[in-house]
N, CA, C and O atoms as a MOPAC input file, in Angstrom:
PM7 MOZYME 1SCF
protein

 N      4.85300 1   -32.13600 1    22.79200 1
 C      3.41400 1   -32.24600 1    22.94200 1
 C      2.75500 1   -31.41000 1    21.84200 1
 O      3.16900 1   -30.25100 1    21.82200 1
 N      1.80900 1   -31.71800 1    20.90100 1
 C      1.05200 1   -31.18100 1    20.17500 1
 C     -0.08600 1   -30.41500 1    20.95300 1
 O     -0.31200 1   -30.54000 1    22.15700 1
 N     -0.68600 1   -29.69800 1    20.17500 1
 C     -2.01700 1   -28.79700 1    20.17800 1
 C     -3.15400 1   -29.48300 1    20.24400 1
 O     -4.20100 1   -29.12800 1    20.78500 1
 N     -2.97700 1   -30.24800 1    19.81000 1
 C     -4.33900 1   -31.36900 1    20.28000 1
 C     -4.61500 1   -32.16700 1    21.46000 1
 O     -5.72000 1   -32.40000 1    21.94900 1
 N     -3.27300 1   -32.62700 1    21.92600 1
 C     -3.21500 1   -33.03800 1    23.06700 1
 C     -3.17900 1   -32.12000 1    24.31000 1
 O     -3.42800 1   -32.53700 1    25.44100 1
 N     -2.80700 1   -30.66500 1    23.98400 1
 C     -2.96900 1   -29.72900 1    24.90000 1
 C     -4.27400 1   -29.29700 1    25.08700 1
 O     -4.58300 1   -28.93300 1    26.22200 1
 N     -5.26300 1   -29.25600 1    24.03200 1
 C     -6.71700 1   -28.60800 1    24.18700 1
 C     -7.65100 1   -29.90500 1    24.36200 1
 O     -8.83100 1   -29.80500 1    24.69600 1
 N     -7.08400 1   -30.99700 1    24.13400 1
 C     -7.69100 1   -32.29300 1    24.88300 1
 C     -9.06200 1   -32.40100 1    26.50800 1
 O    -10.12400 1   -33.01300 1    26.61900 1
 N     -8.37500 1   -31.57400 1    27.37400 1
 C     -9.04400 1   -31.46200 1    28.56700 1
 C     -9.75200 1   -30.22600 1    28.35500 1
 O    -10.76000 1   -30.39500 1    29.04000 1
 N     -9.83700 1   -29.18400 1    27.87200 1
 C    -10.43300 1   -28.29500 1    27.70400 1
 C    -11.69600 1   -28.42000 1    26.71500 1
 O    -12.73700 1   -27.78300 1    26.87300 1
 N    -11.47400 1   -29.26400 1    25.74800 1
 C    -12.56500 1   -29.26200 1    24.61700 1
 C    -13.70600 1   -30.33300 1    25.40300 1
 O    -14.89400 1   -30.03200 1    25.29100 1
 N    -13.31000 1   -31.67100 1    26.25500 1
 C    -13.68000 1   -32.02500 1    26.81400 1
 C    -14.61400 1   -31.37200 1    28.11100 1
 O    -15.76700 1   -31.72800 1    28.35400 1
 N    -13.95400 1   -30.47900 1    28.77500 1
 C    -14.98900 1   -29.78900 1    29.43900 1
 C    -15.79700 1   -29.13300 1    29.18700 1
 O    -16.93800 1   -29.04000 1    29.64000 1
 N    -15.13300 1   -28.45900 1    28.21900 1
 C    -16.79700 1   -27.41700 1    27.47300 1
 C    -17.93500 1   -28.72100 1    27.19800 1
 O    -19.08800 1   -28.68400 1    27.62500 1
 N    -17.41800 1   -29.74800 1    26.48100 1
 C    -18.59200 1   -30.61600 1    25.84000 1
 C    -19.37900 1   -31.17700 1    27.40500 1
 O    -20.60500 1   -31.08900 1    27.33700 1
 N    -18.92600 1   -31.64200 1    28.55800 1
 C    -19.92300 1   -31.68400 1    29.69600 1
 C    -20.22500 1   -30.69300 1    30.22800 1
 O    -21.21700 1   -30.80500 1    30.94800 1
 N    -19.62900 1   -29.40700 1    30.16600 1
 C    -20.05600 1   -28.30800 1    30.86700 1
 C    -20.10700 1   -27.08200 1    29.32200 1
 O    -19.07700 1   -26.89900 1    28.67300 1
 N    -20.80700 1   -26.70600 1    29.12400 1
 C    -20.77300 1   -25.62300 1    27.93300 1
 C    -20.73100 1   -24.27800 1    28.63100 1
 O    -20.13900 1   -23.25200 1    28.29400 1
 N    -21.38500 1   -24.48800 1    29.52900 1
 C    -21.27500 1   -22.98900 1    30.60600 1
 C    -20.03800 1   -22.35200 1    30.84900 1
 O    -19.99700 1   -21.14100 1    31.06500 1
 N    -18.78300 1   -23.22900 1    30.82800 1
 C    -17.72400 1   -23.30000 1    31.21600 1
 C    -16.65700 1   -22.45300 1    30.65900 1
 O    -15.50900 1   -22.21800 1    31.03700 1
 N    -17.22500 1   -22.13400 1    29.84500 1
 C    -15.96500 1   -21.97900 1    28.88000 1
 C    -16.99300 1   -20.41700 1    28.21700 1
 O    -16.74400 1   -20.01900 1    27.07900 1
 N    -17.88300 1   -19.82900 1    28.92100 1
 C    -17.99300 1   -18.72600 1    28.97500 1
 C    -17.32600 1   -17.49400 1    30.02800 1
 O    -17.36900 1   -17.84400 1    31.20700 1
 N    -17.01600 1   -16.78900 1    29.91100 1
 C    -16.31900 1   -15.64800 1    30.88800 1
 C    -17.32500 1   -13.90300 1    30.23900 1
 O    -18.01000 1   -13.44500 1    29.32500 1
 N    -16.78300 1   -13.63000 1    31.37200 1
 C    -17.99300 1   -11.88500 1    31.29800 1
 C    -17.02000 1   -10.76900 1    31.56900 1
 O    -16.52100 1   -10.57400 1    32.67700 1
 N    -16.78400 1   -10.06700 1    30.52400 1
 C    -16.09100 1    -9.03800 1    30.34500 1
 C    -16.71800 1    -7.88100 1    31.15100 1
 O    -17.91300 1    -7.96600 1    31.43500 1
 N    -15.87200 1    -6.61200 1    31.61300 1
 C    -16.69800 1    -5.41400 1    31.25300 1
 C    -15.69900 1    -4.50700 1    30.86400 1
 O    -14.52100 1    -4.85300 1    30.94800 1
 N    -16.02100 1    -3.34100 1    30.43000 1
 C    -15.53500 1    -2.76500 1    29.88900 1
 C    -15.96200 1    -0.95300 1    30.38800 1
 O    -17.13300 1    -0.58500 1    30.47500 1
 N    -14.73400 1     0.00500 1    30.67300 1
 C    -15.00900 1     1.32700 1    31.32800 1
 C    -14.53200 1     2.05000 1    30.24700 1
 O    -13.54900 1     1.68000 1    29.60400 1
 N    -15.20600 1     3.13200 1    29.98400 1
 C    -14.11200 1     4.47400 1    29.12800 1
 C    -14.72400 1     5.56700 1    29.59200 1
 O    -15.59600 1     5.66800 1    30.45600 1
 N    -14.26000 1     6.27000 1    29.02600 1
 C    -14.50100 1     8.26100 1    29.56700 1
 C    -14.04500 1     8.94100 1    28.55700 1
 O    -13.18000 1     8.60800 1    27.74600 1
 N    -14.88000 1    10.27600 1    28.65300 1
 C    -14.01400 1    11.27300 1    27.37600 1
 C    -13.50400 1    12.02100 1    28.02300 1
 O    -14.12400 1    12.42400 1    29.00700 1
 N    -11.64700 1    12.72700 1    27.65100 1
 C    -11.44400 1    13.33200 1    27.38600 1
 C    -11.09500 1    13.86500 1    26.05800 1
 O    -11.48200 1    13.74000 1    24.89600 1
 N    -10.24200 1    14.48100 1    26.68700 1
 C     -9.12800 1    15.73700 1    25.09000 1
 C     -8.38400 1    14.95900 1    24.32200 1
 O     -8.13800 1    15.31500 1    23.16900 1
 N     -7.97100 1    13.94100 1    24.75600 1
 C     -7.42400 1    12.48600 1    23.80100 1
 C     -8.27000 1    11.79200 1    23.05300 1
 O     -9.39600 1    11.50400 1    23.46100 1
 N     -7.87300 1    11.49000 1    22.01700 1
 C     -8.90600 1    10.17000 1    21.29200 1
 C     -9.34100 1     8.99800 1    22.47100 1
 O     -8.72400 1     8.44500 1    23.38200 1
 N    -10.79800 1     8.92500 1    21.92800 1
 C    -11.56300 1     7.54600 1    22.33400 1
 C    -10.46300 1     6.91700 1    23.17400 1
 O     -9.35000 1     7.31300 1    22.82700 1
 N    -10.45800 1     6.13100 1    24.08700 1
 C     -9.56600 1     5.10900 1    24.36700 1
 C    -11.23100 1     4.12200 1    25.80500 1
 O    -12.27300 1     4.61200 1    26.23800 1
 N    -10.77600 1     3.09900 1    25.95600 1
 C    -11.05300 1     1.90000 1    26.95900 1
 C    -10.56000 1     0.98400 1    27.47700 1
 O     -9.61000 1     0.52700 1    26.84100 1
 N    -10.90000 1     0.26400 1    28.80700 1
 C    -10.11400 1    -0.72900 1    29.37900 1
 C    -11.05200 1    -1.71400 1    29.42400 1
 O    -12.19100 1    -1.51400 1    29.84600 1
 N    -10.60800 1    -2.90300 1    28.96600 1
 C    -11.27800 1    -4.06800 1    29.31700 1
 C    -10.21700 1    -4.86600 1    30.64600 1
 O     -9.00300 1    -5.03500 1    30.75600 1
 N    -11.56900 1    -5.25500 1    31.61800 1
 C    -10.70200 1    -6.13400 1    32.95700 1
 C    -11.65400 1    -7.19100 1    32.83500 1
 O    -11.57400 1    -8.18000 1    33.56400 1

């Protein structure tokens, strides 16, 4: 199976639904005594 035929149903849904194929991150960090660090869930 190719890559085209795999993103077939997906490219298709975004084009009737565009909403769809958005998702909402968030993202937490904190300081300590270590460098910068964050988690994205």
């Amino acid at each position: 199976m190719d890559i085209r035929s795999l993103q077939k149903p997906l490219k298709e849904q975004y084009r009737r639904d565009p909403g769809s194929s958005q998702i909402t991150l968030t993202a937490k960090g904190s300081e300590t005594g270590t460098p910068l660090s964050c988690s994205v869930d």
